[in-house]
Amino acid sequence: EISECLVGSEMCIRDRRNSMKEITQLLEEFWIVKDKNTTDYYRIKRSIDNQMKNFLTDFVGWKLFVTNKLIKLEKLPAEAHPFMGIQRFESVNEYMLLCALLIYLDEKMDGTHFLLSELIENIEKIIAGYADIDLTRFTDRRSLIKVLKFAVEMSMLKISDGSIEAAEQDQSKEVLYENTGLSKFFSVNHDSSISEYTDYHDFENRSSLYTDDETDMVRTNRVYRRLLLQPSMYWDSDDDMDSIYLINQRQYIYKHLDKYVGGRLDIHTGAAFYMISEDNVFGKIHPSEKSISGFIALMCGKIREDIATINNSKIFLTETEFELTILKYKELFFKGLSKELRDMSNEKFTFLVKKYMFEWQLAEESEDGYYLCDGIYKTAGRYPKDFKEE
């Protein structure tokens, strides 16, 4: 009997690890394309059971698509943040060109071939009246090429003949594309009309459309999404409904997340963090091996010692105070920084530090200055004691 119990325990642990591995991959990747990654496609498809579906669809509120071409977990966030965009895109026009491409492909049959010149002609018609985009201009054509490269990498397009790099340099060059049919799964199919929406806040405030019972589920979905897709979950008042739900249901939420993702749920006075376990990390991580990440970890460690003595979840600094704080720690840790960071101007250095801290929700901007948030307490970097002597 003892032997059977041990075998059963080992099987449970193995099943849990497999579930974590599959969900981690679904969280990490936009989708799993069968033709591109056949082994992972079938492994994940076999692992999807009713319990996993229940967690993903009921508690987190995401749609899980399993087709004969791909598996996609539609990871809608609770809140919009800049780091959630397509990182290589640098302008609104590039997103508009992507939307025009999706519209064009939606009218094509799977496996249809078309030339780059035909695509350009149709995209110009689709986008006319919505944006000042001229695909004969170098900057706009470069944006289109960037979008097309993205579509190829995402397996929405295949290049049958020609070179996209050659077409980028010479507008007379042709490229023959094939529509794979995956583009129809790229965009989100909303359950209600969004024709009256004017900005991203309308998507965040959709809870006003639901009944009281549905609102409870929306709140549950929102809390799970904030913990899974954001570095931090913050609230400013004791009557914040998300935080009340999180605190009341913290054991239940931790049990779910630990089973399928693996990690630790930390709840502070005005913040919560789901700290992913080191053996199951996915996506971007902090601290990482990037030089700027190392400096941020060092700076956070010193801020905890030097500044964070106020009994408050956020520390206010004026813009001048914030920049002087960054430069003070730059000077303190100067010898250990990479050559690139040492040679960088103070203006560029402070800009990069701010950008990084905003993306990781370690700081946030206000009308009067900046707030250092609770995230600064979660990591700390230190040099070895003998670093200066070496």
CSV table of C-alpha atoms in Angstrom, one decimal:
chain,number,residue,atom,x,y,z
A,1,GLU,CA,0.0,0.0,0.0
A,2,ILE,CA,2.9,2.4,0.8
A,3,SER,CA,4.5,1.5,-2.5
A,4,GLU,CA,1.3,2.3,-4.4
A,5,CYS,CA,0.9,5.6,-2.6
A,6,LEU,CA,4.5,6.6,-3.5
A,7,VAL,CA,3.9,5.6,-7.1
A,8,GLY,CA,0.6,7.6,-7.1
A,9,SER,CA,2.4,10.7,-5.6
A,10,GLU,CA,5.1,10.5,-8.2
A,11,MET,CA,2.6,10.3,-11.0
A,12,CYS,CA,0.7,13.4,-9.5
A,13,ILE,CA,3.9,15.4,-9.4
A,14,ARG,CA,4.8,14.3,-12.9
A,15,ASP,CA,1.4,15.3,-14.2
A,16,ARG,CA,1.5,18.6,-12.4
A,17,ARG,CA,4.9,19.4,-13.9
A,18,ASN,CA,3.7,18.4,-17.4
A,19,SER,CA,0.6,20.7,-17.0
A,20,MET,CA,2.9,23.5,-15.9
A,21,LYS,CA,5.2,23.0,-18.9
A,22,GLU,CA,2.3,23.1,-21.3
A,23,ILE,CA,0.6,26.2,-19.9
A,24,THR,CA,4.0,27.9,-19.6
A,25,GLN,CA,4.5,27.3,-23.3
A,26,LEU,CA,1.0,28.6,-24.1
A,27,LEU,CA,1.8,31.7,-22.1
A,28,GLU,CA,5.2,32.2,-23.6
A,29,GLU,CA,4.2,31.8,-27.3
A,30,PHE,CA,1.6,33.6,-29.3
A,31,TRP,CA,0.4,30.3,-30.7
A,32,ILE,CA,1.8,26.8,-31.5
A,33,VAL,CA,1.7,26.1,-35.3
A,34,LYS,CA,1.6,22.4,-36.2
A,35,ASP,CA,3.6,22.7,-39.4
A,36,LYS,CA,6.3,24.7,-37.6
A,37,ASN,CA,6.4,22.7,-34.3
A,38,THR,CA,4.7,19.4,-34.8
A,39,THR,CA,6.1,17.7,-31.6
A,40,ASP,CA,5.0,20.5,-29.3
A,41,TYR,CA,1.6,20.8,-31.1
A,42,TYR,CA,0.7,17.2,-30.4
A,43,ARG,CA,2.2,17.1,-26.9
A,44,ILE,CA,0.2,20.2,-25.8
A,45,LYS,CA,-2.9,18.9,-27.6
A,46,ARG,CA,-2.7,15.6,-25.6
A,47,SER,CA,-2.2,17.4,-22.3
A,48,ILE,CA,-5.3,19.6,-22.5
A,49,ASP,CA,-7.9,18.1,-20.2
A,50,ASN,CA,-11.1,19.5,-18.6
A,51,GLN,CA,-9.3,20.8,-15.5
A,52,MET,CA,-6.8,22.8,-17.5
A,53,LYS,CA,-9.6,24.1,-19.7
A,54,ASN,CA,-11.6,25.1,-16.6
A,55,PHE,CA,-8.7,27.0,-15.2
A,56,LEU,CA,-7.9,28.9,-18.4
A,57,THR,CA,-11.4,29.6,-19.6
A,58,ASP,CA,-13.4,30.0,-16.4
A,59,PHE,CA,-10.9,31.5,-13.9
A,60,VAL,CA,-8.7,33.4,-16.3
A,61,GLY,CA,-11.4,34.0,-18.9
A,62,TRP,CA,-9.3,33.3,-21.9
A,63,LYS,CA,-10.3,31.4,-25.1
A,64,LEU,CA,-8.4,28.3,-26.0
A,65,PHE,CA,-8.4,27.5,-29.7
A,66,VAL,CA,-7.3,24.0,-30.9
A,67,THR,CA,-7.6,23.5,-34.6
A,68,ASN,CA,-5.9,21.1,-37.1
A,69,LYS,CA,-3.4,23.9,-37.8
A,70,LEU,CA,-2.6,25.5,-34.5
A,71,ILE,CA,-3.2,25.9,-30.8
A,72,LYS,CA,-3.7,29.4,-29.5
A,73,LEU,CA,-4.4,30.7,-26.0
A,74,GLU,CA,-5.9,34.1,-26.5
A,75,LYS,CA,-4.2,36.1,-23.7
A,76,LEU,CA,-6.3,39.2,-23.3
A,77,PRO,CA,-4.9,41.5,-20.6
A,78,ALA,CA,-7.0,43.2,-17.9
A,79,GLU,CA,-5.2,46.5,-18.4
A,80,ALA,CA,-3.3,47.9,-21.3
A,81,HIS,CA,0.5,48.6,-20.9
A,82,PRO,CA,3.1,49.7,-23.5
A,83,PHE,CA,5.2,46.6,-23.0
A,84,MET,CA,2.2,44.5,-24.2
A,85,GLY,CA,2.6,45.8,-27.8
A,86,ILE,CA,4.5,44.2,-30.7
A,87,GLN,CA,8.0,45.3,-29.6
A,88,ARG,CA,9.5,45.7,-33.1
A,89,PHE,CA,6.7,48.1,-34.1
A,90,GLU,CA,7.6,51.8,-33.7
A,91,SER,CA,4.6,53.7,-35.0
A,92,VAL,CA,0.8,53.6,-35.1
A,93,ASN,CA,1.1,53.3,-38.9
A,94,GLU,CA,2.8,49.9,-38.6
A,95,TYR,CA,-0.2,48.6,-36.6
A,96,MET,CA,-2.5,50.1,-39.2
A,97,LEU,CA,-0.6,48.3,-42.0
A,98,LEU,CA,-0.9,45.1,-40.1
A,99,CYS,CA,-4.7,45.5,-39.8
A,100,ALA,CA,-4.9,46.3,-43.5
A,101,LEU,CA,-2.9,43.1,-44.3
A,102,LEU,CA,-5.2,41.0,-42.1
A,103,ILE,CA,-8.2,42.5,-43.9
A,104,TYR,CA,-6.7,41.6,-47.3
A,105,LEU,CA,-5.8,38.1,-46.2
A,106,ASP,CA,-9.2,37.5,-44.8
A,107,GLU,CA,-10.6,37.6,-48.4
A,108,LYS,CA,-8.0,35.1,-49.7
A,109,MET,CA,-8.5,31.4,-49.7
A,110,ASP,CA,-5.9,29.2,-47.9
A,111,GLY,CA,-2.9,28.5,-50.1
A,112,THR,CA,-3.6,31.4,-52.5
A,113,HIS,CA,-0.6,33.0,-54.1
A,114,PHE,CA,-0.2,36.7,-54.7
A,115,LEU,CA,2.5,39.2,-55.6
A,116,LEU,CA,3.9,42.0,-53.5
A,117,SER,CA,2.8,44.6,-56.0
A,118,GLU,CA,-0.8,43.3,-55.8
A,119,LEU,CA,-0.7,43.3,-52.0
A,120,ILE,CA,0.6,46.9,-52.0
A,121,GLU,CA,-2.2,48.1,-54.4
A,122,ASN,CA,-4.9,46.5,-52.2
A,123,ILE,CA,-3.4,47.7,-48.9
A,124,GLU,CA,-3.4,51.3,-50.2
A,125,LYS,CA,-7.1,51.0,-51.1
A,126,ILE,CA,-8.0,49.6,-47.7
A,127,ILE,CA,-6.0,52.2,-45.7
A,128,ALA,CA,-7.0,55.2,-47.9
A,129,GLY,CA,-8.8,57.8,-45.8
A,130,TYR,CA,-7.6,56.4,-42.5
A,131,ALA,CA,-3.9,57.4,-42.5
A,132,ASP,CA,-1.4,59.4,-44.5
A,133,ILE,CA,0.5,56.4,-45.8
A,134,ASP,CA,2.3,56.4,-49.1
A,135,LEU,CA,4.0,53.1,-49.8
A,136,THR,CA,6.3,54.7,-52.4
A,137,ARG,CA,7.8,56.7,-49.6
A,138,PHE,CA,10.9,55.1,-48.1
A,139,THR,CA,9.8,55.3,-44.5
A,140,ASP,CA,6.3,53.9,-45.2
A,141,ARG,CA,7.6,51.1,-47.4
A,142,ARG,CA,10.1,50.2,-44.7
A,143,SER,CA,7.2,50.0,-42.3
A,144,LEU,CA,5.3,47.7,-44.6
A,145,ILE,CA,8.4,45.5,-45.1
A,146,LYS,CA,8.7,45.2,-41.3
A,147,VAL,CA,5.0,44.2,-41.1
A,148,LEU,CA,5.5,41.6,-43.8
A,149,LYS,CA,8.5,40.1,-42.1
A,150,PHE,CA,6.5,39.9,-38.9
A,151,ALA,CA,3.7,38.1,-40.8
A,152,VAL,CA,6.2,35.6,-42.2
A,153,GLU,CA,7.7,34.9,-38.8
A,154,MET,CA,4.2,34.4,-37.4
A,155,SER,CA,3.5,31.9,-40.2
A,156,MET,CA,0.6,33.9,-41.6
A,157,LEU,CA,2.5,34.2,-44.9
A,158,LYS,CA,5.0,32.1,-46.7
A,159,ILE,CA,7.5,33.4,-49.3
A,160,SER,CA,7.2,31.2,-52.4
A,161,ASP,CA,9.7,33.1,-54.5
A,162,GLY,CA,11.8,36.3,-54.3
A,163,SER,CA,13.5,38.1,-51.4
A,164,ILE,CA,11.9,40.6,-49.1
A,165,GLU,CA,15.3,42.2,-48.4
A,166,ALA,CA,15.8,42.8,-52.2
A,167,ALA,CA,12.3,44.3,-52.4
A,168,GLU,CA,13.1,46.6,-49.5
A,169,GLN,CA,16.1,48.0,-51.4
A,170,ASP,CA,14.5,48.0,-54.9
A,171,GLN,CA,10.8,48.8,-55.4
A,172,SER,CA,10.8,47.1,-58.8
A,173,LYS,CA,11.6,43.7,-57.2
A,174,GLU,CA,8.7,41.3,-56.8
A,175,VAL,CA,8.0,38.7,-54.0
A,176,LEU,CA,5.5,35.9,-54.4
A,177,TYR,CA,3.6,35.2,-51.2
A,178,GLU,CA,1.3,32.3,-50.1
A,179,ASN,CA,-1.6,32.8,-47.7
A,180,THR,CA,-1.3,30.1,-45.0
A,181,GLY,CA,-4.8,30.8,-43.6
A,182,LEU,CA,-3.6,31.4,-40.1
A,183,SER,CA,-4.3,35.1,-40.2
A,184,LYS,CA,-8.0,34.5,-39.4
A,185,PHE,CA,-6.9,33.4,-36.0
A,186,PHE,CA,-4.6,36.3,-35.3
A,187,SER,CA,-7.1,39.0,-34.3
A,188,VAL,CA,-9.5,38.8,-31.4
A,189,ASN,CA,-13.2,37.9,-32.0
A,190,HIS,CA,-15.1,40.0,-29.4
A,191,ASP,CA,-18.3,38.7,-27.9
A,192,SER,CA,-20.0,42.1,-28.3
A,193,SER,CA,-19.8,45.0,-30.7
A,194,ILE,CA,-16.8,47.4,-30.4
A,195,SER,CA,-17.9,49.8,-33.2
A,196,GLU,CA,-18.6,52.6,-30.7
A,197,TYR,CA,-15.2,52.2,-28.9
A,198,THR,CA,-12.8,55.2,-29.2
A,199,ASP,CA,-9.7,54.1,-27.2
A,200,TYR,CA,-8.2,51.3,-25.2
A,201,HIS,CA,-10.0,52.3,-22.0
A,202,ASP,CA,-13.3,51.2,-23.5
A,203,PHE,CA,-11.9,47.6,-23.6
A,204,GLU,CA,-10.8,47.8,-20.0
A,205,ASN,CA,-14.2,49.1,-18.8
A,206,ARG,CA,-16.3,46.5,-20.5
A,207,SER,CA,-17.5,45.2,-17.1
A,208,SER,CA,-20.2,47.8,-17.2
A,209,LEU,CA,-21.9,45.7,-19.9
A,210,TYR,CA,-22.4,42.7,-17.7
A,211,THR,CA,-25.0,41.6,-15.1
A,212,ASP,CA,-24.1,41.3,-11.4
A,213,ASP,CA,-23.4,37.6,-11.7
A,214,GLU,CA,-21.3,38.1,-14.8
A,215,THR,CA,-19.5,41.0,-13.1
A,216,ASP,CA,-18.3,38.7,-10.3
A,217,MET,CA,-16.7,36.4,-13.0
A,218,VAL,CA,-15.2,39.4,-14.8
A,219,ARG,CA,-13.6,40.5,-11.5
A,220,THR,CA,-12.2,36.9,-11.1
A,221,ASN,CA,-10.8,37.0,-14.6
A,222,ARG,CA,-9.3,40.4,-14.2
A,223,VAL,CA,-7.4,39.5,-11.0
A,224,TYR,CA,-5.9,36.3,-12.6
A,225,ARG,CA,-5.0,38.2,-15.7
A,226,ARG,CA,-3.3,41.0,-13.8
A,227,LEU,CA,-1.2,38.4,-11.8
A,228,LEU,CA,-0.2,36.4,-14.8
A,229,LEU,CA,0.5,39.1,-17.4
A,230,GLN,CA,1.8,42.0,-15.3
A,231,PRO,CA,4.9,42.3,-13.2
A,232,SER,CA,2.7,43.8,-10.4
A,233,MET,CA,-0.8,44.4,-9.3
A,234,TYR,CA,-1.4,47.7,-7.5
A,235,TRP,CA,-4.3,49.4,-5.8
A,236,ASP,CA,-4.7,52.8,-4.2
A,237,SER,CA,-7.6,52.3,-1.8
A,238,ASP,CA,-8.9,49.8,0.8
A,239,ASP,CA,-12.3,49.5,-1.1
A,240,ASP,CA,-10.7,48.4,-4.4
A,241,MET,CA,-12.8,45.5,-5.4
A,242,ASP,CA,-10.0,43.5,-7.2
A,243,SER,CA,-7.8,43.7,-4.1
A,244,ILE,CA,-10.7,42.7,-1.8
A,245,TYR,CA,-11.3,39.6,-3.9
A,246,LEU,CA,-7.6,38.8,-4.1
A,247,ILE,CA,-7.2,39.1,-0.3
A,248,ASN,CA,-10.3,37.1,0.5
A,249,GLN,CA,-9.5,34.4,-2.0
A,250,ARG,CA,-5.7,34.4,-1.7
A,251,GLN,CA,-5.4,30.7,-0.7
A,252,TYR,CA,-7.7,29.6,-3.5
A,253,ILE,CA,-5.9,31.8,-6.1
A,254,TYR,CA,-2.5,30.6,-4.9
A,255,LYS,CA,-3.6,27.0,-5.1
A,256,HIS,CA,-4.7,27.4,-8.7
A,257,LEU,CA,-1.6,29.4,-9.9
A,258,ASP,CA,0.8,27.1,-8.1
A,259,LYS,CA,-0.8,24.0,-9.7
A,260,TYR,CA,-0.6,25.3,-13.3
A,261,VAL,CA,2.1,27.9,-13.3
A,262,GLY,CA,4.3,27.4,-10.2
A,263,GLY,CA,5.4,30.3,-8.0
A,264,ARG,CA,4.7,32.4,-4.9
A,265,LEU,CA,1.9,34.8,-4.3
A,266,ASP,CA,3.1,37.9,-2.3
A,267,ILE,CA,0.5,40.4,-1.0
A,268,HIS,CA,1.7,43.8,0.3
A,269,THR,CA,-0.3,46.7,1.7
A,270,GLY,CA,-1.2,48.1,-1.7
A,271,ALA,CA,0.3,45.6,-4.1
A,272,ALA,CA,0.5,41.9,-5.1
A,273,PHE,CA,3.1,40.0,-7.0
A,274,TYR,CA,3.1,36.5,-8.4
A,275,MET,CA,6.7,35.5,-8.3
A,276,ILE,CA,7.3,32.7,-10.9
A,277,SER,CA,9.5,29.8,-9.7
A,278,GLU,CA,13.0,29.8,-11.1
A,279,ASP,CA,12.6,26.4,-12.7
A,280,ASN,CA,9.5,27.4,-14.7
A,281,VAL,CA,10.2,31.0,-15.9
A,282,PHE,CA,8.7,32.2,-19.1
A,283,GLY,CA,8.7,35.4,-21.1
A,284,LYS,CA,10.9,38.4,-20.1
A,285,ILE,CA,12.5,38.1,-16.7
A,286,HIS,CA,13.9,40.6,-14.2
A,287,PRO,CA,16.7,40.7,-13.2
A,288,SER,CA,18.2,39.4,-16.5
A,289,GLU,CA,21.7,39.3,-17.9
A,290,LYS,CA,21.2,42.7,-19.6
A,291,SER,CA,23.5,45.4,-18.1
A,292,ILE,CA,20.6,47.8,-17.5
A,293,SER,CA,18.7,45.1,-15.6
A,294,GLY,CA,21.7,44.5,-13.4
A,295,PHE,CA,22.0,48.2,-12.6
A,296,ILE,CA,18.3,48.4,-11.8
A,297,ALA,CA,18.6,45.5,-9.3
A,298,LEU,CA,21.6,47.2,-7.7
A,299,MET,CA,19.7,50.5,-7.5
A,300,CYS,CA,16.6,48.8,-6.0
A,301,GLY,CA,18.8,47.2,-3.3
A,302,LYS,CA,20.2,50.6,-2.3
A,303,ILE,CA,16.9,52.4,-2.5
A,304,ARG,CA,15.6,49.9,0.0
A,305,GLU,CA,18.5,50.8,2.3
A,306,ASP,CA,18.6,54.6,1.7
A,307,ILE,CA,15.1,55.8,0.9
A,308,ALA,CA,12.4,53.3,1.6
A,309,THR,CA,11.8,54.1,5.3
A,310,ILE,CA,8.4,55.7,4.8
A,311,ASN,CA,5.5,53.4,5.7
A,312,ASN,CA,3.8,53.7,2.3
A,313,SER,CA,3.6,51.5,-0.7
A,314,LYS,CA,4.8,54.3,-3.0
A,315,ILE,CA,7.5,56.9,-2.6
A,316,PHE,CA,7.0,60.2,-4.4
A,317,LEU,CA,10.0,61.9,-6.1
A,318,THR,CA,10.0,65.0,-8.3
A,319,GLU,CA,11.5,64.7,-11.8
A,320,THR,CA,14.7,66.3,-10.6
A,321,GLU,CA,14.9,64.1,-7.5
A,322,PHE,CA,14.3,61.0,-9.5
A,323,GLU,CA,17.0,61.8,-12.1
A,324,LEU,CA,19.5,62.8,-9.4
A,325,THR,CA,18.8,59.5,-7.6
A,326,ILE,CA,19.5,57.5,-10.8
A,327,LEU,CA,22.7,59.4,-11.4
A,328,LYS,CA,23.8,59.1,-7.8
A,329,TYR,CA,23.6,55.3,-8.1
A,330,LYS,CA,25.2,55.4,-11.5
A,331,GLU,CA,28.3,57.0,-9.9
A,332,LEU,CA,28.2,54.6,-6.9
A,333,PHE,CA,28.1,51.5,-9.2
A,334,PHE,CA,30.1,53.0,-12.1
A,335,LYS,CA,33.1,50.6,-11.9
A,336,GLY,CA,30.9,47.6,-12.3
A,337,LEU,CA,28.8,48.8,-15.2
A,338,SER,CA,29.3,47.7,-18.8
A,339,LYS,CA,31.4,49.9,-21.1
A,340,GLU,CA,28.2,50.8,-23.0
A,341,LEU,CA,26.6,52.2,-19.8
A,342,ARG,CA,29.7,53.9,-18.6
A,343,ASP,CA,30.2,55.7,-21.9
A,344,MET,CA,26.5,56.7,-22.2
A,345,SER,CA,25.4,60.3,-21.6
A,346,ASN,CA,23.5,61.0,-18.4
A,347,GLU,CA,20.4,62.0,-20.4
A,348,LYS,CA,20.3,58.7,-22.3
A,349,PHE,CA,21.2,56.7,-19.2
A,350,THR,CA,18.3,58.2,-17.1
A,351,PHE,CA,15.9,57.8,-20.1
A,352,LEU,CA,16.8,54.0,-20.3
A,353,VAL,CA,16.5,53.5,-16.6
A,354,LYS,CA,13.1,55.3,-16.5
A,355,LYS,CA,11.8,53.3,-19.5
A,356,TYR,CA,12.9,50.0,-17.9
A,357,MET,CA,11.4,50.9,-14.5
A,358,PHE,CA,8.1,51.9,-16.1
A,359,GLU,CA,7.9,48.6,-18.1
A,360,TRP,CA,8.5,46.5,-15.0
A,361,GLN,CA,6.1,48.7,-12.9
A,362,LEU,CA,8.9,49.6,-10.5
A,363,ALA,CA,8.0,53.3,-11.0
A,364,GLU,CA,5.1,55.2,-12.5
A,365,GLU,CA,4.7,58.7,-13.8
A,366,SER,CA,2.3,61.3,-12.3
A,367,GLU,CA,1.3,64.8,-13.1
A,368,ASP,CA,3.8,66.2,-10.5
A,369,GLY,CA,6.6,63.7,-10.8
A,370,TYR,CA,7.2,60.0,-10.2
A,371,TYR,CA,6.3,57.3,-7.7
A,372,LEU,CA,8.7,54.5,-6.8
A,373,CYS,CA,6.4,51.5,-6.4
A,374,ASP,CA,6.4,48.3,-4.3
A,375,GLY,CA,8.1,46.4,-7.0
A,376,ILE,CA,11.5,47.9,-5.9
A,377,TYR,CA,11.2,45.7,-2.8
A,378,LYS,CA,11.1,42.4,-4.8
A,379,THR,CA,14.6,42.3,-6.2
A,380,ALA,CA,18.0,43.5,-5.0
A,381,GLY,CA,21.5,43.3,-6.4
A,382,ARG,CA,24.8,43.5,-4.6
A,383,TYR,CA,28.4,43.3,-5.6
A,384,PRO,CA,30.7,40.8,-3.8
A,385,LYS,CA,32.4,42.3,-0.7
A,386,ASP,CA,35.8,42.1,-2.3
A,387,PHE,CA,34.7,43.7,-5.6
A,388,LYS,CA,36.4,47.1,-5.0
A,389,GLU,CA,39.7,45.3,-4.2
A,390,GLU,CA,39.6,43.3,-7.3
